[in-house]
Short mmCIF file of C-alpha atoms in Angstrom, two decimals:
data_model
loop_
_atom_site.label_atom_id
_atom_site.label_comp_id
_atom_site.label_asym_id
_atom_site.label_seq_id
_atom_site.Cartn_x
_atom_site.Cartn_y
_atom_site.Cartn_z
CA UNK W 1 -77.06 14.94 20.22
CA UNK W 2 -77.54 11.45 21.61
CA UNK W 3 -76.29 12.49 25.03
CA UNK W 4 -79.37 14.65 25.68
CA UNK W 5 -81.55 11.52 25.34
CA UNK W 6 -79.35 9.43 27.60
CA UNK W 7 -78.25 7.06 24.87
CA UNK W 8 -74.59 8.07 25.03
CA UNK W 9 -73.01 9.80 28.04
CA UNK W 10 -72.10 13.41 27.54
CA UNK W 11 -68.52 12.89 28.66
CA UNK W 12 -68.06 10.12 26.07
CA UNK W 13 -68.69 12.20 22.98
CA UNK W 14 -67.97 15.70 24.12
CA UNK W 15 -65.02 15.39 26.49
CA UNK W 16 -61.85 17.42 26.74
CA UNK W 17 -58.71 17.36 28.87
CA UNK W 18 -59.53 19.50 31.87
CA UNK W 19 -55.92 19.85 32.92
CA UNK W 20 -55.03 21.38 29.56
CA UNK W 21 -57.86 23.93 29.47
CA UNK W 22 -56.96 27.23 31.05
CA UNK W 23 -59.50 29.76 29.92
CA UNK W 24 -60.23 33.06 31.65
CA UNK W 25 -63.02 32.83 34.19
CA UNK W 26 -66.19 34.77 33.48
CA UNK W 27 -67.84 36.86 36.11
CA UNK W 28 -70.96 35.18 37.40
CA UNK W 29 -72.70 38.52 37.81
CA UNK W 30 -72.55 39.30 34.13
CA UNK W 31 -75.79 38.44 32.36
CA UNK W 32 -75.25 36.54 29.13
CA UNK W 33 -77.54 37.04 26.17
CA UNK W 34 -80.09 34.41 25.23
CA UNK W 35 -78.87 31.61 23.04
CA UNK W 36 -80.10 31.77 19.43
CA UNK W 37 -79.50 28.08 18.59
CA UNK W 38 -79.27 25.46 21.33
CA UNK W 39 -76.55 22.83 21.44
CA UNK W 40 -79.05 20.19 20.27
CA UNK W 41 -79.98 22.31 17.23
CA UNK W 42 -83.34 23.72 18.31
CA UNK W 43 -83.88 27.42 17.63
CA UNK W 44 -84.63 29.52 20.69
CA UNK W 45 -87.30 31.62 18.98
CA UNK W 46 -90.93 32.07 20.06
CA UNK W 47 -93.44 33.30 17.46
CA UNK W 48 -96.06 35.48 19.13
CA UNK W 49 -98.99 37.68 18.06
CA UNK W 50 -99.63 35.80 14.81
CA UNK W 51 -102.96 37.15 13.64
CA UNK W 52 -103.37 35.25 10.37
CA UNK W 53 -103.74 31.76 11.84
CA UNK W 54 -105.64 30.62 8.76
CA UNK W 55 -102.42 30.43 6.78
CA UNK W 56 -101.57 27.20 8.61
CA UNK W 57 -104.80 25.60 7.36
CA UNK W 58 -103.86 26.40 3.77
CA UNK W 59 -101.01 23.90 4.14
CA UNK W 60 -102.81 21.15 6.06
CA UNK W 61 -100.31 18.39 5.32
CA UNK W 62 -97.30 20.30 6.66
CA UNK W 63 -99.32 21.37 9.70
CA UNK W 64 -100.19 17.75 10.46
CA UNK W 65 -96.55 16.67 10.10
CA UNK W 66 -95.37 19.46 12.42
CA UNK W 67 -97.82 18.48 15.17
CA UNK W 68 -96.80 16.40 18.15
CA UNK W 69 -97.20 12.64 17.95
CA UNK W 70 -100.09 12.61 20.42
CA UNK W 71 -102.05 15.18 18.43
CA UNK W 72 -101.30 13.39 15.16
CA UNK W 73 -102.52 10.05 16.50
CA UNK W 74 -105.70 11.67 17.85
CA UNK W 75 -106.41 13.25 14.45
CA UNK W 76 -105.58 9.95 12.73
CA UNK W 77 -108.10 8.05 14.88
CA UNK W 78 -110.81 10.70 14.79
CA UNK W 79 -110.64 11.07 11.01
CA UNK W 80 -111.58 7.40 10.54
CA UNK W 81 -114.16 7.33 13.33
CA UNK W 82 -115.88 10.48 12.10
CA UNK W 83 -116.03 9.23 8.51
CA UNK W 84 -117.43 5.86 9.63
CA UNK W 85 -120.06 7.55 11.77
CA UNK W 86 -120.99 10.03 9.05
CA UNK W 87 -121.55 7.39 6.39
CA UNK W 88 -123.26 5.11 8.94
CA UNK W 89 -125.82 7.86 9.39
CA UNK W 90 -126.23 8.12 5.60
CA UNK W 91 -126.73 4.36 5.24
CA UNK W 92 -129.25 4.38 8.09
CA UNK W 93 -131.19 7.22 6.46
CA UNK W 94 -131.24 5.38 3.12
CA UNK W 95 -132.52 2.25 4.85
CA UNK W 96 -135.10 4.26 6.82
CA UNK W 97 -136.35 6.15 3.75
CA UNK W 98 -136.68 2.94 1.74
CA UNK W 99 -138.37 1.07 4.56
CA UNK W 100 -135.61 -1.50 5.07
CA UNK W 101 -135.88 -1.20 8.87
CA UNK W 102 -139.43 -2.63 8.88
CA UNK W 103 -140.00 -6.32 8.63
CA UNK W 104 -141.23 -7.14 5.12
CA UNK W 105 -142.06 -10.27 3.20
CA UNK W 106 -139.71 -12.42 1.24
CA UNK W 107 -140.46 -10.53 -1.97
CA UNK W 108 -139.14 -7.22 -0.56
CA UNK W 109 -135.76 -6.10 -1.93
CA UNK W 110 -133.91 -3.67 0.38
CA UNK W 111 -131.28 -1.12 -0.64
CA UNK W 112 -128.78 -2.78 1.69
CA UNK W 113 -129.36 -6.21 3.08
CA UNK W 114 -129.32 -7.01 6.81
CA UNK W 115 -129.52 -3.42 8.07
CA UNK W 116 -131.96 -3.34 10.96
CA UNK W 117 -130.52 -0.60 13.22
CA UNK W 118 -127.91 2.10 13.44
CA UNK W 119 -125.40 -0.44 14.78
CA UNK W 120 -125.75 -2.60 11.70
CA UNK W 121 -125.45 0.53 9.50
CA UNK W 122 -122.22 1.48 11.37
CA UNK W 123 -120.78 -2.01 10.80
CA UNK W 124 -121.67 -1.82 7.13
CA UNK W 125 -119.96 1.61 6.87
CA UNK W 126 -116.75 0.11 8.27
CA UNK W 127 -116.94 -2.83 5.89
CA UNK W 128 -117.34 -0.53 2.89
CA UNK W 129 -114.55 1.91 3.76
CA UNK W 130 -111.91 -0.63 4.77
CA UNK W 131 -113.07 -3.21 2.19
CA UNK W 132 -113.52 -6.00 4.71
CA UNK W 133 -116.76 -7.48 3.34
CA UNK W 134 -117.90 -10.18 5.77
CA UNK W 135 -120.58 -11.25 3.31
CA UNK W 136 -123.72 -10.65 5.38
CA UNK W 137 -124.46 -7.12 4.12
CA UNK W 138 -124.33 -5.83 0.59
CA UNK W 139 -125.76 -3.16 -1.71
CA UNK W 140 -128.47 -4.26 -4.11
CA UNK W 141 -129.65 -2.81 -7.44
CA UNK W 142 -132.82 -1.48 -5.85
CA UNK W 143 -131.58 2.01 -4.92
CA UNK W 144 -129.47 4.28 -7.11
CA UNK W 145 -128.72 6.51 -4.12
CA UNK W 146 -127.08 3.58 -2.31
CA UNK W 147 -124.78 2.94 -5.27
CA UNK W 148 -123.76 6.62 -5.39
CA UNK W 149 -123.05 6.68 -1.64
CA UNK W 150 -120.99 3.50 -2.01
CA UNK W 151 -118.79 5.17 -4.65
CA UNK W 152 -118.42 8.38 -2.62
CA UNK W 153 -117.44 6.54 0.56
CA UNK W 154 -114.78 4.52 -1.26
CA UNK W 155 -113.25 7.70 -2.70
CA UNK W 156 -113.34 9.48 0.66
CA UNK W 157 -111.78 6.46 2.37
CA UNK W 158 -108.92 6.38 -0.13
CA UNK W 159 -108.25 10.10 0.40
CA UNK W 160 -108.17 9.72 4.18
CA UNK W 161 -105.84 6.72 3.91
CA UNK W 162 -103.47 8.56 1.57
CA UNK W 163 -103.30 11.71 3.69
CA UNK W 164 -103.00 10.09 7.11
CA UNK W 165 -100.61 7.31 6.07
CA UNK W 166 -98.46 9.87 4.24
CA UNK W 167 -98.44 12.03 7.35
CA UNK W 168 -97.38 9.10 9.55
CA UNK W 169 -94.65 8.14 7.08
CA UNK W 170 -93.26 11.67 6.91
CA UNK W 171 -93.19 11.95 10.70
CA UNK W 172 -91.31 8.66 11.09
CA UNK W 173 -88.87 9.56 8.28
CA UNK W 174 -88.23 13.15 9.31
CA UNK W 175 -84.75 14.44 8.53
CA UNK W 176 -84.06 15.56 12.10
CA UNK W 177 -84.08 11.91 13.21
CA UNK W 178 -80.98 11.26 11.11
CA UNK W 179 -79.36 14.31 12.64
CA UNK W 180 -79.35 12.60 16.04
CA UNK W 181 -76.25 10.64 15.00
CA UNK W 182 -74.42 13.69 13.62
CA UNK W 183 -72.29 15.04 16.45
CA UNK W 184 -70.36 18.25 17.03
CA UNK W 185 -67.57 18.97 19.47
CA UNK W 186 -68.75 20.61 22.66
CA UNK W 187 -66.19 23.40 22.30
CA UNK W 188 -64.66 25.30 19.42
CA UNK W 189 -60.95 26.16 19.42
CA UNK W 190 -58.78 28.96 18.08
CA UNK W 191 -55.12 28.25 17.36
CA UNK W 192 -52.43 28.34 14.71
CA UNK W 193 -52.88 25.98 11.76
CA UNK W 194 -50.75 26.08 8.63
CA UNK W 195 -49.22 29.37 9.81
CA UNK W 196 -52.64 31.00 10.10
CA UNK W 197 -54.88 31.83 13.05
CA UNK W 198 -57.94 29.60 12.64
CA UNK W 199 -61.31 28.96 14.23
CA UNK W 200 -61.98 25.20 14.30
CA UNK W 201 -64.69 22.74 15.26
CA UNK W 202 -64.94 18.98 14.92
CA UNK W 203 -67.92 17.05 13.57
CA UNK W 204 -68.58 13.38 12.97
CA UNK W 205 -71.16 10.80 11.95
CA UNK W 206 -71.83 7.78 14.16
CA UNK W 207 -73.59 5.75 11.45
CA UNK W 208 -71.90 3.74 8.72
CA UNK W 209 -74.40 4.98 6.12
CA UNK W 210 -73.01 8.17 4.64
CA UNK W 211 -74.34 11.69 4.27
CA UNK W 212 -74.12 12.48 0.55
CA UNK W 213 -73.15 15.97 -0.65
CA UNK W 214 -72.55 17.16 2.90
CA UNK W 215 -71.82 20.86 3.28
CA UNK W 216 -71.03 22.99 6.32
CA UNK W 217 -72.02 26.61 6.85
CA UNK W 218 -71.11 28.98 9.67
CA UNK W 219 -72.57 32.27 10.81
CA UNK W 220 -71.70 34.71 13.55
CA UNK W 221 -74.79 35.97 15.34
CA UNK W 222 -74.32 39.10 17.40
CA UNK W 223 -75.89 42.44 18.25
CA UNK W 224 -74.73 45.22 15.94
CA UNK W 225 -75.52 48.85 15.31
CA UNK W 226 -75.55 50.35 11.82
CA UNK W 227 -73.99 53.68 10.89
CA UNK W 228 -77.50 55.18 10.94
CA UNK W 229 -78.05 54.09 14.54
CA UNK W 230 -80.30 51.12 13.81
CA UNK W 231 -79.83 48.30 16.32
CA UNK W 232 -79.86 44.81 14.81
CA UNK W 233 -80.32 42.36 17.72
CA UNK W 234 -79.54 39.25 15.65
CA UNK W 235 -77.17 40.21 12.88
CA UNK W 236 -76.20 37.05 10.97
CA UNK W 237 -72.80 37.29 9.27
CA UNK W 238 -71.58 34.46 7.04
CA UNK W 239 -68.18 32.87 7.70
CA UNK W 240 -66.10 31.54 4.84
CA UNK W 241 -65.22 27.87 5.33
CA UNK W 242 -61.98 26.10 4.48
CA UNK W 243 -63.20 22.53 3.98
CA UNK W 244 -60.60 19.84 4.66
CA UNK W 245 -61.04 18.18 1.26
CA UNK W 246 -60.70 21.44 -0.66
CA UNK W 247 -64.13 21.37 -2.31
CA UNK W 248 -67.58 22.68 -1.59
CA UNK W 249 -68.64 19.37 0.00
CA UNK W 250 -67.08 17.19 2.69
CA UNK W 251 -66.55 13.42 2.77
CA UNK W 252 -67.91 12.66 6.23
CA UNK W 253 -66.66 9.12 6.79
CA UNK W 254 -64.46 9.91 9.79
CA UNK W 255 -64.56 12.89 12.17
CA UNK W 256 -63.35 16.03 10.43
CA UNK W 257 -61.98 19.30 11.73
CA UNK W 258 -63.73 22.17 9.99
CA UNK W 259 -61.46 25.19 9.79
CA UNK W 260 -62.12 28.88 9.25
CA UNK W 261 -59.09 31.07 8.57
CA UNK W 262 -59.38 34.34 10.49
CA UNK W 263 -58.31 36.87 7.88
CA UNK W 264 -59.29 40.43 6.99
CA UNK W 265 -62.67 39.30 5.62
CA UNK W 266 -63.55 37.33 8.74
CA UNK W 267 -66.00 38.71 11.33
CA UNK W 268 -63.58 37.31 13.97
CA UNK W 269 -60.65 39.36 12.68
CA UNK W 270 -60.65 41.78 15.63
CA UNK W 271 -61.47 39.13 18.23
CA UNK W 272 -58.95 38.63 21.04
CA UNK W 273 -59.04 36.41 24.17
CA UNK W 274 -60.16 39.40 26.22
CA UNK W 275 -63.01 40.06 23.79
CA UNK W 276 -64.33 36.57 24.45
CA UNK W 277 -65.04 37.67 28.00
CA UNK W 278 -66.72 40.95 27.15
CA UNK W 279 -68.51 40.35 23.83
CA UNK W 280 -71.66 38.28 23.43
CA UNK W 281 -71.11 36.44 20.18
CA UNK W 282 -72.52 33.15 18.98
CA UNK W 283 -71.16 31.04 16.14
CA UNK W 284 -73.88 28.92 14.51
CA UNK W 285 -72.79 25.80 12.59
CA UNK W 286 -75.13 24.10 10.10
CA UNK W 287 -74.41 20.72 8.49
CA UNK W 288 -76.60 19.77 5.51
CA UNK W 289 -76.64 16.68 3.35
CA UNK W 290 -78.70 13.91 1.78
CA UNK W 291 -79.30 10.69 3.71
CA UNK W 292 -77.89 7.80 1.70
CA UNK W 293 -80.58 5.26 2.65
CA UNK W 294 -83.70 7.43 2.26
CA UNK W 295 -82.65 10.24 -0.08
CA UNK W 296 -84.12 12.84 2.30
CA UNK W 297 -82.21 16.06 2.96
CA UNK W 298 -81.19 16.37 6.59
CA UNK W 299 -79.77 19.22 8.63
CA UNK W 300 -77.90 19.27 11.93
CA UNK W 301 -77.25 22.47 13.87
CA UNK W 302 -75.35 23.64 16.91
CA UNK W 303 -73.79 26.84 18.22
CA UNK W 304 -70.86 28.05 20.28
CA UNK W 305 -71.03 30.95 22.72
CA UNK W 306 -68.05 33.03 23.79
CA UNK W 307 -67.31 30.83 26.81
CA UNK W 308 -67.41 27.73 24.62
CA UNK W 309 -64.56 28.94 22.39
CA UNK W 310 -61.18 27.82 23.72
CA UNK W 311 -58.27 30.08 22.80
CA UNK W 312 -54.90 28.40 22.36
CA UNK W 313 -56.26 24.85 22.07
CA UNK W 314 -56.39 22.27 19.30
CA UNK W 315 -58.13 18.91 18.91
CA UNK W 316 -56.24 15.70 19.54
CA UNK W 317 -56.16 13.02 16.80
CA UNK W 318 -58.88 10.38 16.91
CA UNK W 319 -57.86 8.17 13.96
CA UNK W 320 -55.34 5.36 14.16
CA UNK W 321 -54.43 2.48 11.87
CA UNK W 322 -55.07 -0.94 13.37
CA UNK W 323 -54.76 -4.27 11.56
CA UNK W 324 -54.99 -2.85 8.08
CA UNK W 325 -57.95 -0.53 8.74
CA UNK W 326 -58.56 2.87 10.25
CA UNK W 327 -60.10 3.01 13.72
CA UNK W 328 -61.85 6.05 15.19
CA UNK W 329 -61.70 6.58 18.94
CA UNK W 330 -64.77 8.66 19.83
CA UNK W 331 -63.66 8.94 23.45
CA UNK W 332 -61.17 11.58 22.17
CA UNK W 333 -63.72 13.34 19.97
CA UNK W 334 -63.80 16.53 22.03
CA UNK W 335 -60.37 16.34 23.64
CA UNK W 336 -58.10 19.35 23.24
CA UNK W 337 -54.52 20.20 24.18
CA UNK W 338 -52.78 23.53 24.71
CA UNK W 339 -50.61 24.88 21.93
CA UNK W 340 -48.59 28.05 21.51
CA UNK W 341 -50.98 30.72 20.23
CA UNK W 342 -50.71 34.52 20.12
CA UNK W 343 -52.80 36.17 22.84
CA UNK W 344 -53.98 38.92 20.52
CA UNK W 345 -56.44 39.31 17.69
CA UNK W 346 -55.61 38.40 14.12
CA UNK W 347 -55.63 42.10 13.25
CA UNK W 348 -52.97 42.97 15.80
CA UNK W 349 -51.02 39.89 14.81
CA UNK W 350 -50.86 41.10 11.21
CA UNK W 351 -49.81 44.55 12.38
CA UNK W 352 -46.93 43.03 14.38
CA UNK W 353 -45.58 41.04 11.46
CA UNK W 354 -47.73 37.91 11.30
CA UNK W 355 -47.18 34.35 12.47
CA UNK W 356 -43.54 34.28 11.35
CA UNK W 357 -42.68 37.12 13.76
CA UNK W 358 -44.57 35.35 16.56
CA UNK W 359 -42.67 32.07 16.02
CA UNK W 360 -39.35 33.94 15.89
CA UNK W 361 -40.10 35.59 19.22
CA UNK W 362 -41.23 32.29 20.67
CA UNK W 363 -37.93 30.59 19.81
CA UNK W 364 -35.90 33.58 20.96
CA UNK W 365 -37.64 33.88 24.34
CA UNK W 366 -37.07 30.83 26.56
CA UNK W 367 -40.06 29.42 28.32
CA UNK W 368 -40.34 29.71 32.15
CA UNK W 369 -39.56 26.01 32.57
CA UNK W 370 -36.39 26.41 30.48
CA UNK W 371 -35.32 29.42 32.51
CA UNK W 372 -35.87 27.51 35.74
CA UNK W 373 -33.74 24.61 34.51
CA UNK W 374 -30.93 27.00 33.51
CA UNK W 375 -31.08 28.66 36.92
CA UNK W 376 -30.93 25.32 38.73
CA UNK W 377 -27.90 24.28 36.66
CA UNK W 378 -26.13 27.52 37.57
CA UNK W 379 -26.92 26.99 41.26
CA UNK W 380 -25.44 23.48 41.09
CA UNK W 381 -22.32 24.86 39.42
CA UNK W 382 -21.89 27.45 42.17
CA UNK W 383 -22.44 24.87 44.89
CA UNK W 384 -19.70 22.59 43.46
CA UNK W 385 -17.05 25.36 43.49
CA UNK W 386 -14.53 24.83 46.28
CA UNK W 387 -14.40 27.51 48.95
CA UNK W 388 -10.59 27.72 48.58
CA UNK W 389 -11.05 28.61 44.96
#
């Protein structure tokens, strides 16, 4: 998250051991599908041909908050300037209708004192709306219309202040700002964990202030075809999560590895390393929680394409105990190492007897390095035999 703004280098948060990553190479000529959710959490969706544009005006406050900062500041400035100019024109008309602009004797009582031109009426409008009151201009009891306009302008000024200040506050306290310090691993991994084939990611929080009631959701987004022949370009399939604390929420104080067990109910059940090369799938991860300091609900998102899923890898530990406290090394946040993992889908693995059968075969079959050492020992034994023997 922070790496895209240059605050933290990309290789600091989202690094991995290059020498331990041996994934199949993808053909450059193959066109990959468009990403649904970017790595920074933005949705790659463009809304076009919206005919009922008036619906946005029915929710003016949300529309103002969603605007860019430049547009919001322009509207903020113009709302005050337009209201000052509008009521300046009203005060000038009141003074003109009552004859306050003409020079009168000392016995003449104007509606508003010291208004001689439009400039003085504009200054008086500012004084009324922002309650400055320099003392030179004031409303008298001569005109009832001036008293009514004074009340209306005060009410309008309070409404503009409430709306615009609320809009500025909501933009500065938006939940996506807190999500900038919620980080995800650059790659997802698939390996054996607790005798089960699992899909895993790592997430963490850089701030000391906690995310309360944090929950993680996953979805697989892919192109599917129904039994009736209907093509669903973005079919979103939920993934059951196995949270590390065993409850619906997570305690995000240190980086956690979020695990999904690939079982019969998983949409990844028939996925194999070869399928990662041929299928266009995208796993969307959503982290939601309440910001401890502000009480605002925040959400952080990311996604993993097929080439960003490392088969036969697992994350290295990042937590160590130093001087009576736990230290987190974020330089290892995205680091992975190779582990023994079946090179087949979870479905075929179950058909062959499960993880226990795989481990039995692994122990029974010596690795290439072991075979080479045995061969070298035999060659040394043959070389030491005397020719007379």
